[in-house]
C-alpha cells in the first residue's frame, strides 16, 4: 500500500516518460564513454565550484582542480568585488600559476596579485598581465595581449558556477531552470558555518549520485544507523518518498521527516540525546527569518518535512533539511571508475558551545553515512566491471537514477551528433 499518492500514470517513472525497461550501467564502466563525458558534459554544463562566502574579501581566491576537464581554475574576487574565474596557467611558458607546496593540491588565500613561481610574471586580480621580467628582452610583446585566459563565471544565490565551453548555450539561470531558481530566496547566506569533507572514491561519479538520489537503500544499508523502529517500519512498508520532480537535466526528491526528540530513548544513541543532534541535524532549529519559505521547498507539504535534495546536472547537489541547515555534494570525476567526493555542511553559525557540539555531531553522523555509501559503491563498481550482467531493473523509487543516466546518455549523443555535423 502506497503511503503517498502516485501520479495519475501510476508511477513517477511513467509520469516522466522515462521508460520502464531494465537499464544498462555501461556508462559507468566504459572508458570510452568517460572520455566523451569530459567534452560532452563537463565542458558543456555550468559547474558549481563553491560559494561566495569562500571569497570574503576583495583579493580572496581559491583554486579548483578539474581533472575531468584537464585543467585547474582560479576563482577570485577582484578589486571591484566581482567574482571572476581564470584558467590557472601562466601566459609565459605555461606553468601552473597558483599553488603552494604540491602543484596538484587546491589552495586558497588572499592576495593583491598572482606571481608565477617560474620567471616572476605578474597578473592583476582582473587577469591582466601587470609585469614581465626583463620585458625588453622579448620581441614585440604587448602585456595587454597576455592576460590570464578567462573562464565564464556567474553567481546564483551565492553559488559560484563556471562554464568551460567557448560560449555557453544558455545563461546560468536558463540552465538552472525554474525548479532550481525557485530556491533563490532561501537564506543560504545566513548559513555560513561550513564543515567540509573530501575523499577519493573508487567508483564512477554517477554511481555515488545514484546512492544519494534514492532512499530505497536507507533502511537496509544504514539499518544500524537509523532508529531501529524507524528502519523496521520503513522496511516493512517499503520506503517511499512522497515527491520526485524533474526539470530539464535536473532532479529533486523530497522526503517526510521524523522528530527524533519524540522517539523513545531506546531508539536513540546516548550521544544524540546528550547533544540534541544527529544525522537529521541539530534538534533545535535556528531562526532563518523566513518571510516566506521558497515555493519550491517541501513540494508534498510533509509535516514533519525531512529534506529536499536538488540534483543539479551534472555533478552538484543542494540538500536542504527541514531542520534549517543544508548540505552540498560535489562529485568530481577523475577516471571512469574514480572520482573525488566533496560533502559540505552549512549551519547558521553557532552562538553557544551547545550549538557548536550539535553541529559537530551532525557533521560526524553525515561522514559515517557517507562511508557506508561509498564503501558499497566500490563493491558495486568492481562487479559492474565484471560485465557478468548488463541489464539492471530499477524500481519507481529509483526514478531519479534512471533519469540521470538517460540525461548523461543524451548529452553524450548530442555531442557526438554535433561532431559529425561539423
Ligand atoms: S612560466 Fe610563468 S613566468 Fe615563466
Ligand atoms: Fe545512503
GROMACS .gro file of C-alpha atoms and ligand atoms in nm:
model
  427
    1UNK     CA    1   0.000   0.000   0.000
    2UNK     CA    2   0.145   0.331  -0.104
    3UNK     CA    3   0.169   0.584   0.177
    4UNK     CA    4   0.179   0.870  -0.069
    5UNK     CA    5  -0.030   0.935  -0.381
    6UNK     CA    6   0.133   0.843  -0.710
    7UNK     CA    7   0.091   1.049  -1.028
    8UNK     CA    8  -0.210   0.963  -1.249
    9UNK     CA    9   0.006   0.744  -1.475
   10UNK     CA   10   0.054   0.507  -1.180
   11UNK     CA   11   0.425   0.569  -1.125
   12UNK     CA   12   0.675   0.855  -1.127
   13UNK     CA   13   0.879   0.674  -1.391
   14UNK     CA   14   0.587   0.658  -1.634
   15UNK     CA   15   0.475   1.009  -1.537
   16UNK     CA   16   0.808   1.145  -1.656
   17UNK     CA   17   0.809   0.919  -1.964
   18UNK     CA   18   1.141   0.758  -1.881
   19UNK     CA   19   1.057   0.404  -1.991
   20UNK     CA   20   1.039   0.113  -1.750
   21UNK     CA   21   1.286  -0.128  -1.908
   22UNK     CA   22   1.596  -0.253  -1.721
   23UNK     CA   23   1.893  -0.016  -1.753
   24UNK     CA   24   2.249  -0.062  -1.870
   25UNK     CA   25   2.529   0.065  -1.648
   26UNK     CA   26   2.782   0.057  -1.930
   27UNK     CA   27   2.800   0.438  -1.895
   28UNK     CA   28   2.961   0.387  -1.553
   29UNK     CA   29   3.231   0.140  -1.658
   30UNK     CA   30   3.319   0.231  -2.016
   31UNK     CA   31   3.643   0.427  -2.053
   32UNK     CA   32   3.528   0.544  -2.399
   33UNK     CA   33   3.207   0.684  -2.250
   34UNK     CA   34   3.407   0.863  -1.982
   35UNK     CA   35   3.631   1.024  -2.245
   36UNK     CA   36   3.317   1.153  -2.418
   37UNK     CA   37   3.171   1.281  -2.089
   38UNK     CA   38   3.473   1.510  -2.045
   39UNK     CA   39   3.375   1.711  -2.352
   40UNK     CA   40   3.004   1.640  -2.386
   41UNK     CA   41   2.908   1.709  -2.025
   42UNK     CA   42   3.180   1.877  -1.823
   43UNK     CA   43   3.269   2.132  -2.090
   44UNK     CA   44   2.906   2.200  -2.185
   45UNK     CA   45   2.732   2.242  -1.848
   46UNK     CA   46   2.759   2.508  -1.579
   47UNK     CA   47   2.960   2.362  -1.289
   48UNK     CA   48   2.935   2.478  -0.930
   49UNK     CA   49   3.276   2.539  -0.776
   50UNK     CA   50   3.178   2.686  -0.440
   51UNK     CA   51   3.006   2.966  -0.251
   52UNK     CA   52   3.068   3.340  -0.227
   53UNK     CA   53   3.143   3.302   0.146
   54UNK     CA   54   3.469   3.134   0.037
   55UNK     CA   55   3.571   3.473  -0.110
   56UNK     CA   56   3.504   3.703   0.185
   57UNK     CA   57   3.717   3.999   0.073
   58UNK     CA   58   3.844   4.161  -0.243
   59UNK     CA   59   4.157   3.961  -0.330
   60UNK     CA   60   4.024   3.634  -0.179
   61UNK     CA   61   4.080   3.342  -0.413
   62UNK     CA   62   4.071   2.963  -0.432
   63UNK     CA   63   4.177   2.711  -0.693
   64UNK     CA   64   3.982   2.415  -0.821
   65UNK     CA   65   4.145   2.112  -0.980
   66UNK     CA   66   3.921   1.986  -1.262
   67UNK     CA   67   4.084   1.661  -1.371
   68UNK     CA   68   3.780   1.573  -1.580
   69UNK     CA   69   3.837   1.882  -1.796
   70UNK     CA   70   4.217   1.854  -1.772
   71UNK     CA   71   4.251   2.198  -1.619
   72UNK     CA   72   4.280   2.393  -1.297
   73UNK     CA   73   4.096   2.720  -1.241
   74UNK     CA   74   4.144   3.020  -1.014
   75UNK     CA   75   3.829   3.177  -0.869
   76UNK     CA   76   3.895   3.526  -0.735
   77UNK     CA   77   3.712   3.832  -0.606
   78UNK     CA   78   3.876   4.123  -0.786
   79UNK     CA   79   3.941   4.476  -0.658
   80UNK     CA   80   3.589   4.583  -0.752
   81UNK     CA   81   3.435   4.286  -0.570
   82UNK     CA   82   3.345   4.098  -0.887
   83UNK     CA   83   3.387   3.718  -0.882
   84UNK     CA   84   3.596   3.602  -1.178
   85UNK     CA   85   3.745   3.275  -1.299
   86UNK     CA   86   4.060   3.205  -1.500
   87UNK     CA   87   4.247   2.902  -1.619
   88UNK     CA   88   4.531   2.856  -1.373
   89UNK     CA   89   4.807   2.882  -1.633
   90UNK     CA   90   5.081   3.139  -1.682
   91UNK     CA   91   5.089   3.301  -2.025
   92UNK     CA   92   5.469   3.284  -2.047
   93UNK     CA   93   5.560   2.915  -2.069
   94UNK     CA   94   5.253   2.750  -1.927
   95UNK     CA   95   5.346   2.697  -1.561
   96UNK     CA   96   5.061   2.645  -1.318
   97UNK     CA   97   5.019   2.990  -1.168
   98UNK     CA   98   4.864   2.943  -0.822
   99UNK     CA   99   4.964   2.653  -0.598
  100UNK     CA  100   5.151   2.601  -0.274
  101UNK     CA  101   5.369   2.306  -0.186
  102UNK     CA  102   5.214   2.049  -0.420
  103UNK     CA  103   5.102   2.153  -0.769
  104UNK     CA  104   4.806   1.914  -0.775
  105UNK     CA  105   4.663   2.033  -0.443
  106UNK     CA  106   4.397   2.301  -0.427
  107UNK     CA  107   4.477   2.615  -0.233
  108UNK     CA  108   4.311   2.936  -0.118
  109UNK     CA  109   4.409   3.269   0.032
  110UNK     CA  110   4.408   3.640  -0.019
  111UNK     CA  111   4.640   3.828  -0.250
  112UNK     CA  112   4.684   4.158  -0.436
  113UNK     CA  113   4.820   3.985  -0.744
  114UNK     CA  114   4.930   3.644  -0.873
  115UNK     CA  115   5.303   3.590  -0.932
  116UNK     CA  116   5.433   3.298  -1.134
  117UNK     CA  117   5.687   3.085  -0.946
  118UNK     CA  118   5.890   3.021  -1.262
  119UNK     CA  119   6.005   3.358  -1.405
  120UNK     CA  120   5.803   3.601  -1.199
  121UNK     CA  121   5.540   3.728  -1.445
  122UNK     CA  122   5.261   3.900  -1.251
  123UNK     CA  123   4.887   3.919  -1.303
  124UNK     CA  124   4.631   4.153  -1.155
  125UNK     CA  125   4.315   4.017  -0.991
  126UNK     CA  126   4.120   4.103  -1.307
  127UNK     CA  127   4.355   3.871  -1.500
  128UNK     CA  128   4.556   4.140  -1.679
  129UNK     CA  129   4.930   4.086  -1.705
  130UNK     CA  130   5.096   4.360  -1.498
  131UNK     CA  131   5.466   4.271  -1.505
  132UNK     CA  132   5.704   4.083  -1.733
  133UNK     CA  133   6.054   4.022  -1.603
  134UNK     CA  134   6.310   4.182  -1.841
  135UNK     CA  135   6.035   4.287  -2.073
  136UNK     CA  136   6.286   4.449  -2.312
  137UNK     CA  137   6.430   4.102  -2.390
  138UNK     CA  138   6.106   3.996  -2.561
  139UNK     CA  139   6.001   4.056  -2.919
  140UNK     CA  140   5.707   4.288  -2.987
  141UNK     CA  141   5.547   4.174  -2.666
  142UNK     CA  142   5.248   4.375  -2.550
  143UNK     CA  143   5.144   4.281  -2.196
  144UNK     CA  144   4.786   4.369  -2.285
  145UNK     CA  145   4.779   4.059  -2.509
  146UNK     CA  146   4.893   3.830  -2.228
  147UNK     CA  147   4.618   3.837  -1.967
  148UNK     CA  148   4.502   3.516  -1.799
  149UNK     CA  149   4.260   3.306  -2.001
  150UNK     CA  150   3.913   3.382  -1.863
  151UNK     CA  151   3.654   3.115  -1.781
  152UNK     CA  152   3.283   3.201  -1.792
  153UNK     CA  153   3.174   3.264  -1.435
  154UNK     CA  154   2.841   3.361  -1.281
  155UNK     CA  155   2.684   3.361  -0.937
  156UNK     CA  156   2.334   3.246  -0.846
  157UNK     CA  157   2.206   3.270  -0.485
  158UNK     CA  158   2.566   3.289  -0.367
  159UNK     CA  159   2.669   2.973  -0.556
  160UNK     CA  160   2.961   3.030  -0.794
  161UNK     CA  161   2.936   2.849  -1.127
  162UNK     CA  162   3.182   2.828  -1.414
  163UNK     CA  163   3.139   2.711  -1.772
  164UNK     CA  164   3.441   2.570  -1.955
  165UNK     CA  165   3.297   2.593  -2.306
  166UNK     CA  166   3.382   2.869  -2.551
  167UNK     CA  167   3.033   3.016  -2.542
  168UNK     CA  168   2.766   2.873  -2.307
  169UNK     CA  169   2.450   2.781  -2.496
  170UNK     CA  170   2.241   2.904  -2.203
  171UNK     CA  171   2.286   3.165  -1.932
  172UNK     CA  172   2.331   3.023  -1.582
  173UNK     CA  173   1.970   3.090  -1.477
  174UNK     CA  174   1.836   2.946  -1.804
  175UNK     CA  175   2.046   2.638  -1.742
  176UNK     CA  176   1.929   2.601  -1.381
  177UNK     CA  177   1.566   2.637  -1.488
  178UNK     CA  178   1.255   2.722  -1.284
  179UNK     CA  179   1.269   2.428  -1.040
  180UNK     CA  180   1.613   2.524  -0.906
  181UNK     CA  181   1.588   2.902  -0.937
  182UNK     CA  182   1.269   2.888  -0.726
  183UNK     CA  183   1.513   2.848  -0.432
  184UNK     CA  184   1.659   3.193  -0.500
  185UNK     CA  185   1.526   3.345  -0.177
  186UNK     CA  186   1.629   3.063   0.054
  187UNK     CA  187   1.866   3.223   0.311
  188UNK     CA  188   2.178   3.029   0.212
  189UNK     CA  189   2.387   3.333   0.309
  190UNK     CA  190   2.282   3.308   0.676
  191UNK     CA  191   2.423   2.954   0.696
  192UNK     CA  192   2.788   3.042   0.673
  193UNK     CA  193   2.939   2.793   0.921
  194UNK     CA  194   3.097   2.537   0.692
  195UNK     CA  195   3.215   2.178   0.752
  196UNK     CA  196   3.394   2.015   0.464
  197UNK     CA  197   3.481   1.653   0.370
  198UNK     CA  198   3.670   1.541   0.065
  199UNK     CA  199   3.756   1.188  -0.034
  200UNK     CA  200   3.859   0.987  -0.338
  201UNK     CA  201   3.605   0.713  -0.415
  202UNK     CA  202   3.680   0.419  -0.642
  203UNK     CA  203   3.352   0.432  -0.828
  204UNK     CA  204   3.208   0.618  -1.124
  205UNK     CA  205   3.076   0.963  -1.031
  206UNK     CA  206   2.719   0.874  -1.136
  207UNK     CA  207   2.706   0.577  -0.900
  208UNK     CA  208   2.753   0.800  -0.597
  209UNK     CA  209   2.491   1.042  -0.727
  210UNK     CA  210   2.259   0.741  -0.756
  211UNK     CA  211   2.326   0.643  -0.395
  212UNK     CA  212   2.203   0.983  -0.278
  213UNK     CA  213   1.906   1.018  -0.510
  214UNK     CA  214   1.707   0.721  -0.385
  215UNK     CA  215   1.619   0.635  -0.026
  216UNK     CA  216   1.522   0.279  -0.112
  217UNK     CA  217   1.858   0.167   0.028
  218UNK     CA  218   1.840   0.363   0.352
  219UNK     CA  219   1.655   0.121   0.583
  220UNK     CA  220   1.881  -0.162   0.465
  221UNK     CA  221   2.229  -0.019   0.416
  222UNK     CA  222   2.203   0.220   0.710
  223UNK     CA  223   1.995  -0.011   0.930
  224UNK     CA  224   2.235   0.018   1.222
  225UNK     CA  225   2.242   0.396   1.198
  226UNK     CA  226   1.871   0.464   1.175
  227UNK     CA  227   1.645   0.428   1.478
  228UNK     CA  228   1.554   0.053   1.480
  229UNK     CA  229   1.176   0.106   1.490
  230UNK     CA  230   1.200   0.352   1.203
  231UNK     CA  231   1.416   0.116   0.996
  232UNK     CA  232   1.191  -0.181   1.063
  233UNK     CA  233   0.875   0.016   0.982
  234UNK     CA  234   1.028   0.164   0.667
  235UNK     CA  235   1.147  -0.175   0.550
  236UNK     CA  236   0.808  -0.333   0.612
  237UNK     CA  237   0.609  -0.055   0.444
  238UNK     CA  238   0.854  -0.025   0.159
  239UNK     CA  239   1.019   0.311   0.199
  240UNK     CA  240   0.871   0.574  -0.027
  241UNK     CA  241   0.949   0.935  -0.095
  242UNK     CA  242   0.636   1.144  -0.148
  243UNK     CA  243   0.761   1.352  -0.438
  244UNK     CA  244   1.002   1.334  -0.730
  245UNK     CA  245   1.049   1.630  -0.962
  246UNK     CA  246   1.230   1.660  -1.293
  247UNK     CA  247   1.306   1.983  -1.476
  248UNK     CA  248   1.531   1.956  -1.781
  249UNK     CA  249   1.851   1.777  -1.675
  250UNK     CA  250   1.788   1.846  -1.302
  251UNK     CA  251   1.601   1.647  -1.038
  252UNK     CA  252   1.457   1.679  -0.689
  253UNK     CA  253   1.341   1.426  -0.431
  254UNK     CA  254   1.155   1.527  -0.118
  255UNK     CA  255   1.106   1.318   0.196
  256UNK     CA  256   0.896   1.325   0.508
  257UNK     CA  257   1.091   1.363   0.830
  258UNK     CA  258   1.088   1.239   1.184
  259UNK     CA  259   1.116   1.437   1.504
  260UNK     CA  260   1.394   1.249   1.682
  261UNK     CA  261   1.312   1.418   2.013
  262UNK     CA  262   0.973   1.243   2.008
  263UNK     CA  263   1.129   0.897   1.972
  264UNK     CA  264   1.157   0.662   2.268
  265UNK     CA  265   1.503   0.693   2.428
  266UNK     CA  266   1.587   0.334   2.326
  267UNK     CA  267   1.557   0.446   1.962
  268UNK     CA  268   1.836   0.697   2.006
  269UNK     CA  269   2.205   0.690   2.086
  270UNK     CA  270   2.301   0.839   2.425
  271UNK     CA  271   2.520   1.086   2.235
  272UNK     CA  272   2.222   1.207   2.035
  273UNK     CA  273   2.019   1.267   2.350
  274UNK     CA  274   2.313   1.443   2.512
  275UNK     CA  275   2.394   1.670   2.219
  276UNK     CA  276   2.037   1.706   2.085
  277UNK     CA  277   2.163   1.629   1.736
  278UNK     CA  278   2.222   1.350   1.485
  279UNK     CA  279   2.200   1.270   1.116
  280UNK     CA  280   1.889   1.478   1.064
  281UNK     CA  281   2.071   1.776   1.213
  282UNK     CA  282   2.051   1.975   1.534
  283UNK     CA  283   1.716   1.926   1.707
  284UNK     CA  284   1.694   2.294   1.800
  285UNK     CA  285   1.632   2.494   1.485
  286UNK     CA  286   1.788   2.834   1.423
  287UNK     CA  287   1.558   3.113   1.314
  288UNK     CA  288   1.610   3.171   0.943
  289UNK     CA  289   1.378   3.472   0.943
  290UNK     CA  290   1.172   3.336   0.658
  291UNK     CA  291   0.930   3.591   0.529
  292UNK     CA  292   0.805   3.314   0.313
  293UNK     CA  293   0.956   2.973   0.256
  294UNK     CA  294   1.061   2.947  -0.112
  295UNK     CA  295   0.779   2.798  -0.318
  296UNK     CA  296   0.995   2.510  -0.443
  297UNK     CA  297   1.056   2.361  -0.098
  298UNK     CA  298   0.864   2.073   0.060
  299UNK     CA  299   0.655   2.020  -0.255
  300UNK     CA  300   0.447   1.740  -0.097
  301UNK     CA  301   0.365   1.951   0.209
  302UNK     CA  302   0.507   1.693   0.454
  303UNK     CA  303   0.474   1.758   0.825
  304UNK     CA  304   0.725   1.695   0.958
  305UNK     CA  305   0.926   1.764   0.647
  306UNK     CA  306   1.255   1.575   0.613
  307UNK     CA  307   1.457   1.716   0.327
  308UNK     CA  308   1.461   1.821  -0.036
  309UNK     CA  309   1.757   1.706  -0.238
  310UNK     CA  310   1.814   1.903  -0.560
  311UNK     CA  311   2.038   1.718  -0.804
  312UNK     CA  312   2.177   1.984  -1.035
  313UNK     CA  313   2.323   1.835  -1.352
  314UNK     CA  314   2.584   1.719  -1.386
  315UNK     CA  315   2.758   1.678  -1.050
  316UNK     CA  316   2.618   1.914  -0.787
  317UNK     CA  317   2.359   1.858  -0.514
  318UNK     CA  318   2.196   2.107  -0.278
  319UNK     CA  319   2.019   1.921   0.001
  320UNK     CA  320   1.801   2.137   0.225
  321UNK     CA  321   1.691   1.990   0.558
  322UNK     CA  322   1.360   2.070   0.724
  323UNK     CA  323   1.569   2.137   1.035
  324UNK     CA  324   1.709   2.458   0.875
  325UNK     CA  325   2.055   2.361   0.761
  326UNK     CA  326   2.183   2.242   0.428
  327UNK     CA  327   2.441   2.024   0.257
  328UNK     CA  328   2.611   2.033  -0.080
  329UNK     CA  329   2.769   1.741  -0.260
  330UNK     CA  330   3.011   1.756  -0.550
  331UNK     CA  331   3.129   1.457  -0.749
  332UNK     CA  332   3.445   1.539  -0.949
  333UNK     CA  333   3.532   1.257  -1.191
  334UNK     CA  334   3.897   1.160  -1.223
  335UNK     CA  335   3.855   0.837  -1.426
  336UNK     CA  336   3.574   0.609  -1.544
  337UNK     CA  337   3.590   0.429  -1.209
  338UNK     CA  338   3.710   0.704  -0.974
  339UNK     CA  339   3.600   1.042  -0.851
  340UNK     CA  340   3.656   1.289  -0.570
  341UNK     CA  341   3.355   1.328  -0.345
  342UNK     CA  342   3.308   1.655  -0.156
  343UNK     CA  343   3.044   1.691   0.112
  344UNK     CA  344   2.992   2.028   0.280
  345UNK     CA  345   2.757   2.108   0.569
  346UNK     CA  346   2.632   2.462   0.629
  347UNK     CA  347   2.478   2.591   0.952
  348UNK     CA  348   2.377   2.925   1.096
  349UNK     CA  349   2.696   3.000   1.294
  350UNK     CA  350   2.685   2.853   1.645
  351UNK     CA  351   2.632   3.108   1.920
  352UNK     CA  352   2.682   2.871   2.213
  353UNK     CA  353   2.903   2.572   2.289
  354UNK     CA  354   2.591   2.352   2.287
  355UNK     CA  355   2.510   2.458   1.930
  356UNK     CA  356   2.870   2.403   1.823
  357UNK     CA  357   2.866   2.048   1.961
  358UNK     CA  358   2.529   1.980   1.794
  359UNK     CA  359   2.678   2.087   1.458
  360UNK     CA  360   2.978   1.864   1.512
  361UNK     CA  361   2.766   1.557   1.583
  362UNK     CA  362   2.559   1.622   1.268
  363UNK     CA  363   2.884   1.652   1.068
  364UNK     CA  364   3.024   1.329   1.213
  365UNK     CA  365   2.699   1.137   1.159
  366UNK     CA  366   2.697   1.254   0.798
  367UNK     CA  367   3.052   1.126   0.750
  368UNK     CA  368   2.956   0.788   0.896
  369UNK     CA  369   2.669   0.752   0.646
  370UNK     CA  370   2.892   0.871   0.364
  371UNK     CA  371   3.144   0.597   0.446
  372UNK     CA  372   2.875   0.330   0.435
  373UNK     CA  373   2.751   0.454   0.097
  374UNK     CA  374   3.098   0.491  -0.058
  375UNK     CA  375   3.213   0.152   0.065
  376UNK     CA  376   2.916  -0.016  -0.106
  377UNK     CA  377   2.981   0.176  -0.427
  378UNK     CA  378   3.333   0.045  -0.460
  379UNK     CA  379   3.190  -0.306  -0.430
  380UNK     CA  380   2.928  -0.223  -0.694
  381UNK     CA  381   3.185  -0.074  -0.934
  382UNK     CA  382   3.408  -0.380  -0.930
  383UNK     CA  383   3.122  -0.615  -1.012
  384UNK     CA  384   2.970  -0.391  -1.279
  385UNK     CA  385   3.314  -0.403  -1.440
  386UNK     CA  386   3.296  -0.784  -1.449
  387UNK     CA  387   3.022  -0.737  -1.714
  388UNK     CA  388   2.863  -1.060  -1.593
  389UNK     CA  389   2.535  -0.867  -1.603
  390UNK     CA  390   2.439  -0.596  -1.847
  391UNK     CA  391   2.081  -0.504  -1.756
  392UNK     CA  392   1.952  -0.390  -1.417
  393UNK     CA  393   1.588  -0.339  -1.310
  394UNK     CA  394   1.515  -0.003  -1.145
  395UNK     CA  395   1.207   0.049  -0.929
  396UNK     CA  396   0.990   0.357  -0.917
  397UNK     CA  397   1.179   0.481  -0.609
  398UNK     CA  398   1.488   0.482  -0.832
  399UNK     CA  399   1.329   0.708  -1.092
  400UNK     CA  400   1.595   0.977  -1.047
  401UNK     CA  401   1.878   0.729  -1.108
  402UNK     CA  402   1.707   0.632  -1.432
  403UNK     CA  403   1.679   0.999  -1.527
  404UNK     CA  404   2.046   1.082  -1.454
  405UNK     CA  405   2.176   0.802  -1.675
  406UNK     CA  406   1.931   0.893  -1.953
  407UNK     CA  407   2.039   1.259  -1.942
  408UNK     CA  408   2.411   1.170  -1.941
  409UNK     CA  409   2.349   0.946  -2.244
  410UNK     CA  410   2.152   1.220  -2.421
  411UNK     CA  411   2.425   1.481  -2.366
  412UNK     CA  412   2.688   1.242  -2.500
  413UNK     CA  413   2.470   1.151  -2.803
  414UNK     CA  414   2.402   1.517  -2.869
  415UNK     CA  415   2.774   1.596  -2.857
  416UNK     CA  416   2.854   1.308  -3.096
  417UNK     CA  417   2.586   1.438  -3.334
  418UNK     CA  418   2.737   1.787  -3.325
  419UNK     CA  419   3.081   1.641  -3.403
  420UNK     CA  420   2.956   1.465  -3.714
  421UNK     CA  421   2.763   1.772  -3.829
  422UNK     CA  422   3.074   1.992  -3.826
  423LIG     S1  423   5.612   3.023  -1.695
  423LIG    FE1  424   5.531   3.176  -1.571
  423LIG     S2  425   5.678   3.330  -1.572
  423LIG    FE2  426   5.763   3.181  -1.700
  424LIG    FE1  427   2.293   0.630   0.191
   0.00000   0.00000   0.00000
